[in-house]
Short mmCIF file of C-alpha atoms in Angstrom, two decimals:
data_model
loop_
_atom_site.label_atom_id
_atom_site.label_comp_id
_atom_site.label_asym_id
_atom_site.label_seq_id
_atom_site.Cartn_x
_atom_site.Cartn_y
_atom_site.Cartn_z
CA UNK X 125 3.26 -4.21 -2.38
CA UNK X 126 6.89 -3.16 -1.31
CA UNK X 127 7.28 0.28 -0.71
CA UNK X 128 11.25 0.62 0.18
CA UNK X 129 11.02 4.54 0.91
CA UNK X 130 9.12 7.76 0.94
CA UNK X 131 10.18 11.40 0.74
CA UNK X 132 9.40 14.63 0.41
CA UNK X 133 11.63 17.33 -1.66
CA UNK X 134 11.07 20.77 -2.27
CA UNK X 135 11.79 22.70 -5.57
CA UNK X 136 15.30 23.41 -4.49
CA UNK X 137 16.08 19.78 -3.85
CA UNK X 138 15.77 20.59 0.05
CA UNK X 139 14.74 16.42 1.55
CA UNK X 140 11.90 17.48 3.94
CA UNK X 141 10.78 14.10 5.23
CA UNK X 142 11.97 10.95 4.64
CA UNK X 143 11.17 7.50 5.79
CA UNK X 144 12.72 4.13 4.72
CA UNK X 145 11.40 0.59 5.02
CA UNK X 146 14.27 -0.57 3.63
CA UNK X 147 17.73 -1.25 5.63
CA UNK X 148 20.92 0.42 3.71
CA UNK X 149 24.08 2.26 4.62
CA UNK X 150 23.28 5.84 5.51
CA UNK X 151 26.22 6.50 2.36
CA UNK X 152 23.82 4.32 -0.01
CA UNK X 153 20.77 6.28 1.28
CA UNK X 154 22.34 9.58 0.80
CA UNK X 155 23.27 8.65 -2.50
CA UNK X 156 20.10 6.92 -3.52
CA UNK X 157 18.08 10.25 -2.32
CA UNK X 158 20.29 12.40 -3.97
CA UNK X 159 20.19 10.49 -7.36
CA UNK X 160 16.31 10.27 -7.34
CA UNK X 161 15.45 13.79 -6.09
CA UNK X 162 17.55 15.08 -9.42
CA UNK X 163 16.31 12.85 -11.25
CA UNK X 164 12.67 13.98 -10.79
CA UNK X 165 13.23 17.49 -10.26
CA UNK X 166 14.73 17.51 -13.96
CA UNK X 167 11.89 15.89 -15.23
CA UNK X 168 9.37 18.19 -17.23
CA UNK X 169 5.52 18.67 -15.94
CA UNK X 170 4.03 17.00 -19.06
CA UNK X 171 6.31 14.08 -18.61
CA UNK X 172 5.13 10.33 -16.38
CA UNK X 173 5.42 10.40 -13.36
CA UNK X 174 7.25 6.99 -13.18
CA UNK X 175 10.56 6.28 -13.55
CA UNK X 176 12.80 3.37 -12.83
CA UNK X 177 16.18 3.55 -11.10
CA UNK X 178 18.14 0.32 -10.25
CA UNK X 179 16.10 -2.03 -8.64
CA UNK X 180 13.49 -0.11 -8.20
CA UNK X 181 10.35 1.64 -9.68
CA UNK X 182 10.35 5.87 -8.59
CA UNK X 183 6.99 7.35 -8.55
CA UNK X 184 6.44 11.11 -7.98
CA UNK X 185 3.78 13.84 -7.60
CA UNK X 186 3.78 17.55 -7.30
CA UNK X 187 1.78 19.05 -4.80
CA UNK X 188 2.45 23.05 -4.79
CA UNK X 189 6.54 23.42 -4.08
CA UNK X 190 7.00 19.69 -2.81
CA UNK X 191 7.23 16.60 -4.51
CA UNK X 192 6.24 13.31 -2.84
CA UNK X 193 8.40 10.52 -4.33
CA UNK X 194 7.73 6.89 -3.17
CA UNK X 195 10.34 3.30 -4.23
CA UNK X 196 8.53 0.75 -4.91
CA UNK X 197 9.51 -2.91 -6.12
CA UNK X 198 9.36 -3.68 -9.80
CA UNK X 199 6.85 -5.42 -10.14
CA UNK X 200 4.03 -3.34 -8.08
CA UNK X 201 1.34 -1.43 -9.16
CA UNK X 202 1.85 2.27 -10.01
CA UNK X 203 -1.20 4.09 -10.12
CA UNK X 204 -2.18 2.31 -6.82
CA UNK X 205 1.09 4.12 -5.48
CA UNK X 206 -0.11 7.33 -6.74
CA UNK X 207 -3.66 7.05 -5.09
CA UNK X 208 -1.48 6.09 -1.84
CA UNK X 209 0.49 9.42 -2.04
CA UNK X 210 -2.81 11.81 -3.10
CA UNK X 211 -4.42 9.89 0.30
CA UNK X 212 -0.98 10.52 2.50
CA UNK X 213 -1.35 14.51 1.64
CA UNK X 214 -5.19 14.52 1.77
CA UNK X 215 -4.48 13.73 5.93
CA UNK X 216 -1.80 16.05 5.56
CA UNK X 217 -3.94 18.27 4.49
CA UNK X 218 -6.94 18.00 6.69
CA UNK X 219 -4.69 17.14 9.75
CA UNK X 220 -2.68 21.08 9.46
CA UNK X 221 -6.11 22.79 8.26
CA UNK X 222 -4.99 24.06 4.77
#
């Protein structure tokens, strides 16, 4: 499994986190962040949460205001990236008491 980035936008495509595993240009990270966080923030609720842009796969959540929006390689496993983000804001969760 190749995750090649993680991040954290809110509803007014403000980045809150972000952490690549991936080397790139801080121009083709800016870009690449900026492309995928409108890209998922115009996506509808009822639509998947997956959605492939360049050479990789996007996959997204919702949790309250932020979404949680990992890269992953083309050929790995989505839902498994799901269960990996619910699990990243379960510690969240428990780890600032809400």
């Amino acid at each position: 499994m190749t995750i090649k980035y993680v991040f954290l936008v809110s509803r007014q495509a403000k980045i809150r986190l972000v952490k690549w595993y991936t080397t790139l240009s801080q121009k083709e990270k800016a870009k690449t962040m900026k492309e995928v966080s409108q890209l998922v923030l115009a996506r509808k609720p009822k639509q998947c949460n997956f959605i492939e842009h360049r050479d990789t796969k996007v996959v997204y959540r919702k949790y309250a205001s932020l979404y949680f929006v990992a890269g992953i390689g083309l050929d790995d496993n989505e839902l498994l990236t799901l269960e990996i983000i619910h699990r990243y804001v379960e510690v969240l969760d428990r780890f600032f008491g809400n």
